Amino acid sequence: MKQIADEIRGFVKDTRIIPSRARGVKIIKIRAGEIRDEMKQKLQWKKVRSSNVCGALQALKFESFADVKRIAIEGPGVGTNCIMTFEIL
């Protein structure tokens, strides 16, 4: 069974990274609260929290899984307004 962090990483890769890579985007900003809200709405996940999103995307595992490199974190390190910037490799 997948961990919630793996589900989050897969969701972000499928909905943000792959489409951005296809459009030739090199830098992407991801706000934790937006991912949380989308997962709740599209997947009917009631228990996903911004802290889960931050932990999943700030882990080195996400960088290798999605072939990206984190270059910045803006705002609080954990929370709805945490914005993580990644370079798409």
CSV table of N, CA, C and O in Angstrom, one decimal, residues 17-87:
chain,number,residue,atom,x,y,z
A,17,ILE,N,4.4,18.5,-13.0
A,17,ILE,CA,5.7,18.3,-13.6
A,17,ILE,C,5.6,17.9,-15.1
A,17,ILE,O,6.2,18.5,-15.9
A,18,ILE,N,4.9,16.8,-15.3
A,18,ILE,CA,4.9,16.2,-16.7
A,18,ILE,C,4.3,17.2,-17.7
A,18,ILE,O,4.8,17.5,-18.7
A,19,PRO,N,3.1,17.9,-17.3
A,19,PRO,CA,2.6,18.9,-18.3
A,19,PRO,C,3.5,20.1,-18.5
A,19,PRO,O,3.7,20.5,-19.6
A,20,SER,N,4.2,20.5,-17.4
A,20,SER,CA,5.1,21.6,-17.6
A,20,SER,C,6.3,21.2,-18.4
A,20,SER,O,6.8,22.0,-19.3
A,21,ARG,N,6.8,20.0,-18.2
A,21,ARG,CA,8.0,19.6,-19.0
A,21,ARG,C,7.6,19.5,-20.5
A,21,ARG,O,8.3,19.9,-21.4
A,22,ALA,N,6.4,19.0,-20.8
A,22,ALA,CA,5.9,18.9,-22.2
A,22,ALA,C,5.8,20.3,-22.8
A,22,ALA,O,6.0,20.4,-24.0
A,23,ARG,N,5.5,21.3,-22.0
A,23,ARG,CA,5.4,22.7,-22.6
A,23,ARG,C,6.7,23.4,-22.6
A,23,ARG,O,6.8,24.5,-23.1
A,24,GLY,N,7.8,22.7,-22.2
A,24,GLY,CA,9.1,23.3,-22.2
A,24,GLY,C,9.4,24.2,-21.0
A,24,GLY,O,10.4,25.0,-21.0
A,25,VAL,N,8.6,24.2,-20.0
A,25,VAL,CA,8.8,25.0,-18.8
A,25,VAL,C,10.1,24.5,-18.1
A,25,VAL,O,10.2,23.3,-17.9
A,26,LYS,N,10.9,25.4,-17.6
A,26,LYS,CA,12.1,25.0,-16.9
A,26,LYS,C,12.1,25.2,-15.4
A,26,LYS,O,12.7,24.5,-14.6
A,27,ILE,N,11.3,26.2,-15.0
A,27,ILE,CA,11.1,26.5,-13.5
A,27,ILE,C,9.6,26.5,-13.2
A,27,ILE,O,8.8,27.1,-13.9
A,28,ILE,N,9.3,25.8,-12.1
A,28,ILE,CA,7.9,25.7,-11.7
A,28,ILE,C,7.8,26.0,-10.2
A,28,ILE,O,8.7,25.6,-9.4
A,29,LYS,N,6.8,26.8,-9.8
A,29,LYS,CA,6.5,27.1,-8.4
A,29,LYS,C,5.2,26.3,-8.0
A,29,LYS,O,4.2,26.3,-8.7
A,30,ILE,N,5.3,25.6,-6.9
A,30,ILE,CA,4.2,24.8,-6.4
A,30,ILE,C,3.8,25.3,-5.0
A,30,ILE,O,4.7,25.3,-4.1
A,31,ARG,N,2.6,25.7,-4.8
A,31,ARG,CA,2.1,26.1,-3.5
A,31,ARG,C,1.4,24.9,-2.8
A,31,ARG,O,0.5,24.3,-3.4
A,32,ALA,N,1.8,24.6,-1.6
A,32,ALA,CA,1.3,23.5,-0.9
A,32,ALA,C,-0.2,23.5,-0.7
A,32,ALA,O,-0.9,22.5,-0.9
A,33,GLY,N,-0.8,24.6,-0.4
A,33,GLY,CA,-2.3,24.7,-0.3
A,33,GLY,C,-3.0,24.4,-1.5
A,33,GLY,O,-4.1,23.8,-1.4
A,34,GLU,N,-2.5,24.8,-2.7
A,34,GLU,CA,-3.2,24.5,-3.9
A,34,GLU,C,-3.2,22.9,-4.2
A,34,GLU,O,-4.2,22.4,-4.6
A,35,ILE,N,-2.1,22.3,-3.9
A,35,ILE,CA,-2.1,20.8,-4.1
A,35,ILE,C,-3.0,20.2,-3.1
A,35,ILE,O,-3.8,19.3,-3.5
A,36,ARG,N,-3.0,20.6,-1.9
A,36,ARG,CA,-3.9,20.0,-0.9
A,36,ARG,C,-5.4,20.2,-1.3
A,36,ARG,O,-6.2,19.2,-1.3
A,37,ASP,N,-5.8,21.4,-1.8
A,37,ASP,CA,-7.1,21.6,-2.2
A,37,ASP,C,-7.5,20.8,-3.4
A,37,ASP,O,-8.6,20.3,-3.5
A,38,GLU,N,-6.6,20.7,-4.4
A,38,GLU,CA,-6.9,19.9,-5.6
A,38,GLU,C,-7.1,18.4,-5.3
A,38,GLU,O,-7.9,17.8,-5.8
A,39,MET,N,-6.2,17.9,-4.4
A,39,MET,CA,-6.3,16.5,-4.0
A,39,MET,C,-7.6,16.2,-3.3
A,39,MET,O,-8.3,15.2,-3.5
A,40,LYS,N,-8.0,17.2,-2.4
A,40,LYS,CA,-9.3,17.0,-1.7
A,40,LYS,C,-10.5,17.0,-2.7
A,40,LYS,O,-11.4,16.2,-2.6
A,41,GLN,N,-10.4,17.9,-3.7
A,41,GLN,CA,-11.5,18.1,-4.6
A,41,GLN,C,-11.5,16.9,-5.7
A,41,GLN,O,-12.5,16.3,-5.9
A,42,LYS,N,-10.4,16.7,-6.3
A,42,LYS,CA,-10.4,15.7,-7.4
A,42,LYS,C,-10.4,14.3,-7.0
A,42,LYS,O,-10.9,13.4,-7.6
A,43,LEU,N,-9.7,14.0,-5.9
A,43,LEU,CA,-9.5,12.6,-5.4
A,43,LEU,C,-10.4,12.3,-4.2
A,43,LEU,O,-10.3,11.2,-3.7
A,44,GLN,N,-11.1,13.3,-3.7
A,44,GLN,CA,-12.0,13.2,-2.5
A,44,GLN,C,-11.2,12.8,-1.3
A,44,GLN,O,-11.6,12.0,-0.5
A,45,TRP,N,-9.9,13.3,-1.2
A,45,TRP,CA,-9.1,13.0,-0.1
A,45,TRP,C,-9.4,14.0,1.0
A,45,TRP,O,-9.1,15.2,0.9
A,46,LYS,N,-9.9,13.6,2.1
A,46,LYS,CA,-10.3,14.5,3.2
A,46,LYS,C,-9.2,14.7,4.2
A,46,LYS,O,-9.2,15.7,4.9
A,47,LYS,N,-8.2,13.8,4.2
A,47,LYS,CA,-7.2,13.8,5.3
A,47,LYS,C,-5.9,14.4,4.8
A,47,LYS,O,-5.0,14.6,5.6
A,48,VAL,N,-5.7,14.8,3.6
A,48,VAL,CA,-4.5,15.4,3.1
A,48,VAL,C,-4.3,16.8,3.7
A,48,VAL,O,-5.3,17.6,3.7
A,49,ARG,N,-3.2,17.1,4.2
A,49,ARG,CA,-2.9,18.4,4.9
A,49,ARG,C,-1.7,19.0,4.2
A,49,ARG,O,-0.9,18.4,3.6
A,50,SER,N,-1.6,20.3,4.3
A,50,SER,CA,-0.5,21.1,3.7
A,50,SER,C,0.8,20.5,4.3
A,50,SER,O,1.8,20.5,3.5
A,51,SER,N,0.9,20.2,5.5
A,51,SER,CA,2.1,19.7,6.1
A,51,SER,C,2.5,18.4,5.4
A,51,SER,O,3.7,18.1,5.2
A,52,ASN,N,1.6,17.5,5.0
A,52,ASN,CA,1.9,16.3,4.2
A,52,ASN,C,2.5,16.7,2.9
A,52,ASN,O,3.4,16.0,2.4
A,53,VAL,N,1.9,17.7,2.2
A,53,VAL,CA,2.4,18.1,0.9
A,53,VAL,C,3.8,18.6,1.0
A,53,VAL,O,4.7,18.3,0.2
A,54,CYS,N,4.0,19.5,2.0
A,54,CYS,CA,5.4,20.0,2.2
A,54,CYS,C,6.4,18.9,2.4
A,54,CYS,O,7.5,18.9,1.8
A,55,GLY,N,6.1,18.0,3.3
A,55,GLY,CA,7.0,16.9,3.6
A,55,GLY,C,7.3,16.1,2.4
A,55,GLY,O,8.5,15.7,2.1
A,56,ALA,N,6.3,15.8,1.6
A,56,ALA,CA,6.4,14.9,0.4
A,56,ALA,C,7.3,15.6,-0.7
A,56,ALA,O,8.1,15.0,-1.3
A,57,LEU,N,7.1,16.9,-0.9
A,57,LEU,CA,7.8,17.6,-1.9
A,57,LEU,C,9.1,18.1,-1.5
A,57,LEU,O,10.0,18.4,-2.4
A,58,GLN,N,9.4,18.3,-0.2
A,58,GLN,CA,10.7,18.7,0.2
A,58,GLN,C,11.7,17.6,0.4
A,58,GLN,O,12.9,17.8,0.6
A,59,ALA,N,11.2,16.4,0.3
A,59,ALA,CA,12.1,15.2,0.4
A,59,ALA,C,12.9,15.0,-0.9
A,59,ALA,O,12.4,15.3,-2.0
A,60,LEU,N,14.1,14.6,-0.7
A,60,LEU,CA,15.0,14.3,-1.9
A,60,LEU,C,14.4,13.3,-2.8
A,60,LEU,O,14.6,13.2,-4.0
A,61,LYS,N,13.5,12.4,-2.2
A,61,LYS,CA,12.9,11.3,-3.0
A,61,LYS,C,12.0,12.0,-4.1
A,61,LYS,O,12.0,11.4,-5.2
A,62,PHE,N,11.4,13.1,-3.9
A,62,PHE,CA,10.6,13.7,-4.9
A,62,PHE,C,11.5,14.2,-6.0
A,62,PHE,O,11.1,14.1,-7.2
A,63,GLU,N,12.6,14.8,-5.7
A,63,GLU,CA,13.5,15.3,-6.7
A,63,GLU,C,14.0,14.2,-7.7
A,63,GLU,O,13.9,14.4,-8.9
A,64,SER,N,14.3,13.0,-7.2
A,64,SER,CA,14.7,11.9,-8.1
A,64,SER,C,13.5,11.3,-8.8
A,64,SER,O,13.6,11.0,-10.0
A,65,PHE,N,12.4,11.2,-8.1
A,65,PHE,CA,11.2,10.6,-8.7
A,65,PHE,C,10.7,11.4,-9.8
A,65,PHE,O,10.3,10.9,-10.9
A,66,ALA,N,10.7,12.8,-9.7
A,66,ALA,CA,10.1,13.6,-10.7
A,66,ALA,C,11.1,14.2,-11.6
A,66,ALA,O,10.8,15.0,-12.6
A,67,ASP,N,12.4,14.0,-11.4
A,67,ASP,CA,13.5,14.5,-12.2
A,67,ASP,C,13.5,16.0,-12.1
A,67,ASP,O,13.4,16.7,-13.2
A,68,VAL,N,13.5,16.6,-10.9
A,68,VAL,CA,13.5,18.0,-10.7
A,68,VAL,C,14.6,18.3,-9.6
A,68,VAL,O,15.0,17.4,-8.9
A,69,LYS,N,14.9,19.6,-9.5
A,69,LYS,CA,15.8,20.0,-8.4
A,69,LYS,C,15.1,21.2,-7.7
A,69,LYS,O,14.8,22.2,-8.3
A,70,ARG,N,15.0,21.1,-6.4
A,70,ARG,CA,14.4,22.2,-5.6
A,70,ARG,C,15.4,23.3,-5.5
A,70,ARG,O,16.6,23.1,-5.2
A,71,ILE,N,15.0,24.5,-5.9
A,71,ILE,CA,15.9,25.6,-5.8
A,71,ILE,C,15.5,26.7,-4.8
A,71,ILE,O,16.3,27.6,-4.5
A,72,ALA,N,14.3,26.6,-4.3
A,72,ALA,CA,13.9,27.6,-3.3
A,72,ALA,C,12.6,27.2,-2.6
A,72,ALA,O,11.8,26.4,-3.1
A,73,ILE,N,12.5,27.7,-1.3
A,73,ILE,CA,11.3,27.6,-0.6
A,73,ILE,C,10.9,29.0,-0.1
A,73,ILE,O,11.8,29.6,0.5
A,74,GLU,N,9.7,29.4,-0.4
A,74,GLU,CA,9.3,30.8,0.1
A,74,GLU,C,8.2,30.6,1.1
A,74,GLU,O,7.4,29.7,1.1
A,75,GLY,N,8.1,31.6,2.0
A,75,GLY,CA,7.1,31.6,3.0
A,75,GLY,C,7.5,30.6,4.1
A,75,GLY,O,8.6,30.2,4.3
A,76,PRO,N,6.5,30.1,4.9
A,76,PRO,CA,6.8,29.2,5.9
A,76,PRO,C,7.3,27.9,5.3
A,76,PRO,O,6.8,27.5,4.3
A,77,GLY,N,8.1,27.2,6.0
A,77,GLY,CA,8.7,25.9,5.5
A,77,GLY,C,7.6,24.9,5.4
A,77,GLY,O,7.7,23.9,4.7
A,78,VAL,N,6.6,25.0,6.3
A,78,VAL,CA,5.5,24.0,6.3
A,78,VAL,C,4.2,24.8,6.4
A,78,VAL,O,4.1,25.7,7.3
A,79,GLY,N,3.2,24.6,5.6
A,79,GLY,CA,1.9,25.2,5.7
A,79,GLY,C,1.3,25.5,4.3
A,79,GLY,O,2.0,25.3,3.3
A,80,THR,N,0.1,26.0,4.3
A,80,THR,CA,-0.6,26.3,3.1
A,80,THR,C,0.1,27.2,2.2
A,80,THR,O,0.0,27.1,1.0
A,81,ASN,N,0.8,28.2,2.7
A,81,ASN,CA,1.4,29.2,1.9
A,81,ASN,C,2.9,29.0,1.6
A,81,ASN,O,3.6,29.8,1.2
A,82,CYS,N,3.3,27.8,1.9
A,82,CYS,CA,4.7,27.3,1.5
A,82,CYS,C,4.7,27.2,0.0
A,82,CYS,O,3.9,26.4,-0.6
A,83,ILE,N,5.6,27.9,-0.7
A,83,ILE,CA,5.8,27.8,-2.1
A,83,ILE,C,7.2,27.2,-2.4
A,83,ILE,O,8.2,27.8,-2.0
A,84,MET,N,7.2,26.1,-3.1
A,84,MET,CA,8.4,25.4,-3.4
A,84,MET,C,8.7,25.6,-4.9
A,84,MET,O,7.8,25.4,-5.7
A,85,THR,N,9.9,26.1,-5.2
A,85,THR,CA,10.3,26.3,-6.6
A,85,THR,C,11.3,25.2,-7.0
A,85,THR,O,12.2,24.9,-6.3
A,86,PHE,N,11.0,24.6,-8.2
A,86,PHE,CA,11.8,23.5,-8.7
A,86,PHE,C,12.2,23.8,-10.1
A,86,PHE,O,11.5,24.5,-10.9
A,87,GLU,N,13.5,23.4,-10.4
A,87,GLU,CA,13.9,23.4,-11.8
A,87,GLU,C,13.6,22.0,-12.4
A,87,GLU,O,13.9,21.0,-11.8
